[in-house]
Amino acid sequence: MQTGDAAEESGGETAAESLRSAANVLVLSDGMDPDARASYYDELLPADPTDLRVLAVEYTRGPDGWLDEWRDHVGRPPAGTAIVSVDDGTRSAAAAGTQPVYGGDGTGRTVSTVESPDDLTGLGIAIGGHLKRWDGTAGPALLTLDSLTVLLQYVDLKRAFRFLHVLVNRVKGTGGVGHYHMDPGAHDDQTVATLASVFDAVARYDDGEWQVTTR
């Protein structure tokens, strides 16, 4: 995202406050950095985490892995949970299709599986189905996609851009918020800038704090 007349750096506000009017946010951080992950949960979530309805799109972890991380940082599950697990053939715990799954604490979540990581049509259908079910229901909704870095291992930049352009408009149309994670160190500046142009804001984790740029 370019700085200048069309963008503003946050000043004097918390990261979450700077993002309050942003429907779709590119989150730039090293996903393997535990401090960055903890800070994301502490500072960037758009509402009380236990009030959120969360739709998690996971390329690197199964449903249990995502929920374990949420519990580690938040302590309690979200008010509602739907998970789209993008399977590269190495994970087989979740069956294809959409199904309710119940954890050991009785917490329900809906899990969908997209069997091919380059199947953006299937991924869009799965995400759209969950968003449609949540449209008009009470409580704030958050889509998290983890991660664009992994997505770009399976599809080229042009396809990813087109997919995200449609997805951000769909999220905005539901009144929800989308967070799209990406490791900036894994990409050249032009790739990051190209994808950043799709979003309302960019939050970059740098030297222990979030730097927010909005359009």
Short mmCIF file of C-alpha atoms in Angstrom, two decimals:
data_model
loop_
_atom_site.label_atom_id
_atom_site.label_comp_id
_atom_site.label_asym_id
_atom_site.label_seq_id
_atom_site.Cartn_x
_atom_site.Cartn_y
_atom_site.Cartn_z
CA MET A 1 0.00 0.00 0.00
CA GLN A 2 1.34 3.36 -0.96
CA THR A 3 1.71 6.08 1.62
CA GLY A 4 0.84 9.69 0.84
CA ASP A 5 -2.44 11.48 0.14
CA ALA A 6 -4.44 8.24 -0.03
CA ALA A 7 -3.06 6.72 3.15
CA GLU A 8 -2.44 7.75 6.72
CA GLU A 9 -0.16 6.39 9.41
CA SER A 10 -1.85 5.93 12.79
CA GLY A 11 -0.73 8.26 15.54
CA GLY A 12 -1.74 8.34 19.19
CA GLU A 13 -4.20 5.48 18.82
CA THR A 14 -3.99 1.80 19.61
CA ALA A 15 -3.71 -0.50 16.62
CA ALA A 16 -7.29 -1.74 17.09
CA GLU A 17 -8.58 1.85 17.25
CA SER A 18 -6.73 2.71 14.05
CA LEU A 19 -8.43 -0.23 12.33
CA ARG A 20 -11.96 0.38 13.57
CA SER A 21 -13.21 1.61 10.17
CA ALA A 22 -11.29 -1.00 8.12
CA ALA A 23 -13.37 -3.91 6.89
CA ASN A 24 -10.40 -5.81 5.45
CA VAL A 25 -6.86 -5.73 6.86
CA LEU A 26 -3.60 -7.17 5.57
CA VAL A 27 -1.71 -8.40 8.65
CA LEU A 28 2.04 -8.49 7.98
CA SER A 29 4.09 -10.49 10.46
CA ASP A 30 6.22 -13.59 10.76
CA GLY A 31 3.67 -16.28 11.57
CA MET A 32 6.34 -18.27 13.40
CA ASP A 33 7.18 -15.39 15.76
CA PRO A 34 5.44 -16.16 19.07
CA ASP A 35 5.57 -12.50 20.13
CA ALA A 36 3.85 -11.42 16.92
CA ARG A 37 1.16 -14.07 17.35
CA ALA A 38 0.52 -13.08 20.97
CA SER A 39 0.44 -9.40 20.05
CA TYR A 40 -2.07 -10.08 17.29
CA TYR A 41 -4.52 -11.56 19.77
CA ASP A 42 -3.86 -8.86 22.34
CA GLU A 43 -4.03 -5.83 20.06
CA LEU A 44 -5.69 -6.41 16.69
CA LEU A 45 -8.92 -8.31 17.29
CA PRO A 46 -11.85 -6.03 16.44
CA ALA A 47 -13.98 -6.80 19.50
CA ASP A 48 -14.02 -8.76 22.75
CA PRO A 49 -12.70 -12.12 21.49
CA THR A 50 -15.38 -14.10 23.29
CA ASP A 51 -18.12 -12.05 21.57
CA LEU A 52 -16.77 -12.75 18.09
CA ARG A 53 -18.07 -15.19 15.55
CA VAL A 54 -14.87 -16.34 13.83
CA LEU A 55 -14.49 -17.91 10.40
CA ALA A 56 -10.92 -19.25 10.25
CA VAL A 57 -9.42 -20.28 6.90
CA GLU A 58 -6.43 -22.48 7.69
CA TYR A 59 -3.72 -23.60 5.29
CA THR A 60 -1.14 -24.77 7.84
CA ARG A 61 -3.11 -26.11 10.79
CA GLY A 62 -6.11 -28.32 11.18
CA PRO A 63 -9.20 -27.20 13.11
CA ASP A 64 -7.81 -28.42 16.43
CA GLY A 65 -4.53 -26.56 15.87
CA TRP A 66 -6.34 -23.30 15.24
CA LEU A 67 -8.61 -23.70 18.26
CA ASP A 68 -5.66 -24.64 20.49
CA GLU A 69 -3.89 -21.41 19.56
CA TRP A 70 -7.05 -19.38 20.18
CA ARG A 71 -7.45 -20.91 23.61
CA ASP A 72 -3.77 -20.37 24.44
CA HIS A 73 -4.11 -16.64 23.81
CA VAL A 74 -7.74 -15.92 24.65
CA GLY A 75 -8.65 -18.57 27.19
CA ARG A 76 -12.19 -19.22 25.97
CA PRO A 77 -13.55 -20.10 22.52
CA PRO A 78 -15.32 -17.48 20.39
CA ALA A 79 -19.08 -17.08 20.52
CA GLY A 80 -19.24 -18.95 17.22
CA THR A 81 -16.64 -20.82 15.22
CA ALA A 82 -16.45 -22.01 11.63
CA ILE A 83 -13.24 -23.38 10.16
CA VAL A 84 -12.33 -23.94 6.52
CA SER A 85 -9.40 -26.36 6.48
CA VAL A 86 -7.44 -26.33 3.23
CA ASP A 87 -6.02 -29.82 2.95
CA ASP A 88 -2.88 -30.61 0.96
CA GLY A 89 -3.47 -34.34 1.32
CA THR A 90 -1.46 -34.72 4.53
CA ARG A 91 -4.36 -34.10 6.87
CA SER A 92 -7.34 -36.45 6.85
CA ALA A 93 -9.01 -35.94 10.23
CA ALA A 94 -11.76 -33.74 8.80
CA ALA A 95 -13.93 -35.27 6.12
CA ALA A 96 -14.82 -33.43 2.95
CA GLY A 97 -17.92 -31.27 3.07
CA THR A 98 -19.32 -29.32 5.99
CA GLN A 99 -20.03 -30.86 9.37
CA PRO A 100 -20.45 -29.91 13.03
CA VAL A 101 -17.56 -30.99 15.24
CA TYR A 102 -17.58 -30.96 19.03
CA GLY A 103 -14.52 -30.56 21.20
CA GLY A 104 -13.84 -32.20 24.53
CA ASP A 105 -15.39 -29.24 26.31
CA GLY A 106 -18.60 -29.58 24.32
CA THR A 107 -17.87 -26.50 22.22
CA GLY A 108 -19.34 -26.80 18.76
CA ARG A 109 -17.77 -25.54 15.59
CA THR A 110 -18.52 -26.08 11.92
CA VAL A 111 -15.68 -27.47 9.82
CA SER A 112 -15.42 -27.46 6.04
CA THR A 113 -12.58 -29.00 4.05
CA VAL A 114 -11.24 -27.81 0.71
CA GLU A 115 -9.20 -30.73 -0.55
CA SER A 116 -6.90 -28.92 -3.01
CA PRO A 117 -4.89 -25.83 -1.97
CA ASP A 118 -5.15 -24.33 -5.46
CA ASP A 119 -8.94 -24.73 -5.64
CA LEU A 120 -9.89 -21.08 -5.21
CA THR A 121 -13.38 -21.72 -6.55
CA GLY A 122 -14.02 -24.34 -3.87
CA LEU A 123 -12.46 -22.13 -1.23
CA GLY A 124 -14.65 -19.20 -2.23
CA ILE A 125 -17.78 -21.38 -2.11
CA ALA A 126 -16.89 -22.68 1.36
CA ILE A 127 -16.18 -19.19 2.72
CA GLY A 128 -19.28 -17.76 1.08
CA GLY A 129 -21.48 -20.45 2.58
CA HIS A 130 -20.36 -19.63 6.11
CA LEU A 131 -20.64 -15.88 5.58
CA LYS A 132 -24.16 -16.30 4.18
CA ARG A 133 -25.25 -18.30 7.22
CA TRP A 134 -23.93 -15.58 9.50
CA ASP A 135 -25.26 -12.62 7.53
CA GLY A 136 -27.79 -10.68 9.59
CA THR A 137 -27.14 -12.60 12.81
CA ALA A 138 -26.20 -10.84 16.02
CA GLY A 139 -22.62 -10.21 17.10
CA PRO A 140 -19.42 -9.14 15.34
CA ALA A 141 -17.93 -11.50 12.75
CA LEU A 142 -14.25 -11.96 11.90
CA LEU A 143 -12.76 -13.83 8.93
CA THR A 144 -9.11 -14.81 9.38
CA LEU A 145 -7.14 -16.26 6.47
CA ASP A 146 -3.81 -17.85 7.43
CA SER A 147 -1.98 -17.40 5.29
CA LEU A 148 -1.54 -15.60 1.98
CA THR A 149 2.09 -16.69 2.05
CA VAL A 150 1.01 -20.33 1.84
CA LEU A 151 -1.71 -19.55 -0.69
CA LEU A 152 0.93 -18.06 -2.99
CA GLN A 153 2.82 -21.35 -2.94
CA TYR A 154 -0.07 -22.89 -4.87
CA VAL A 155 -1.45 -20.09 -7.07
CA ASP A 156 0.18 -17.22 -8.91
CA LEU A 157 -0.12 -13.60 -7.86
CA LYS A 158 -2.69 -12.74 -10.51
CA ARG A 159 -5.09 -15.48 -9.40
CA ALA A 160 -4.61 -14.60 -5.74
CA PHE A 161 -5.32 -10.93 -6.46
CA ARG A 162 -8.56 -11.71 -8.31
CA PHE A 163 -9.69 -14.08 -5.56
CA LEU A 164 -9.00 -11.54 -2.81
CA HIS A 165 -10.70 -8.74 -4.72
CA VAL A 166 -13.93 -10.73 -4.70
CA LEU A 167 -13.51 -11.93 -1.12
CA VAL A 168 -12.92 -8.52 0.46
CA ASN A 169 -16.08 -7.19 -1.16
CA ARG A 170 -18.02 -10.18 0.11
CA VAL A 171 -16.75 -9.62 3.65
CA LYS A 172 -17.54 -5.92 3.46
CA GLY A 173 -21.04 -6.70 2.22
CA THR A 174 -21.79 -8.78 5.33
CA GLY A 175 -20.66 -6.03 7.71
CA GLY A 176 -17.87 -8.25 9.04
CA VAL A 177 -14.11 -7.78 9.33
CA GLY A 178 -11.43 -9.76 7.50
CA HIS A 179 -7.81 -10.26 8.59
CA TYR A 180 -5.48 -11.75 5.98
CA HIS A 181 -2.11 -12.87 7.32
CA MET A 182 1.11 -12.72 5.31
CA ASP A 183 4.82 -13.04 6.11
CA PRO A 184 6.43 -10.02 4.40
CA GLY A 185 9.88 -11.57 4.68
CA ALA A 186 8.84 -14.35 2.31
CA HIS A 187 7.93 -12.03 -0.57
CA ASP A 188 9.41 -9.21 -2.58
CA ASP A 189 8.14 -5.68 -1.98
CA GLN A 190 6.17 -5.60 -5.25
CA THR A 191 4.17 -8.71 -4.30
CA VAL A 192 3.30 -7.25 -0.91
CA ALA A 193 2.36 -3.90 -2.44
CA THR A 194 0.19 -5.53 -5.10
CA LEU A 195 -1.87 -7.47 -2.57
CA ALA A 196 -1.93 -4.58 -0.10
CA SER A 197 -3.80 -2.50 -2.68
CA VAL A 198 -6.83 -4.76 -2.21
CA PHE A 199 -7.27 -3.95 1.47
CA ASP A 200 -8.55 -1.02 3.51
CA ALA A 201 -5.56 -1.11 5.85
CA VAL A 202 -2.22 -2.76 6.50
CA ALA A 203 -0.98 -3.67 9.98
CA ARG A 204 2.74 -4.49 10.06
CA TYR A 205 4.45 -5.94 13.15
CA ASP A 206 7.82 -4.26 13.48
CA ASP A 207 10.16 -3.95 16.48
CA GLY A 208 7.54 -5.25 18.89
CA GLU A 209 4.62 -3.06 17.84
CA TRP A 210 2.02 -2.71 15.11
CA GLN A 211 2.35 0.02 12.51
CA VAL A 212 -1.01 0.68 10.86
CA THR A 213 -1.49 2.30 7.46
CA THR A 214 -5.02 3.03 6.22
CA ARG A 215 -6.29 4.05 2.80
#
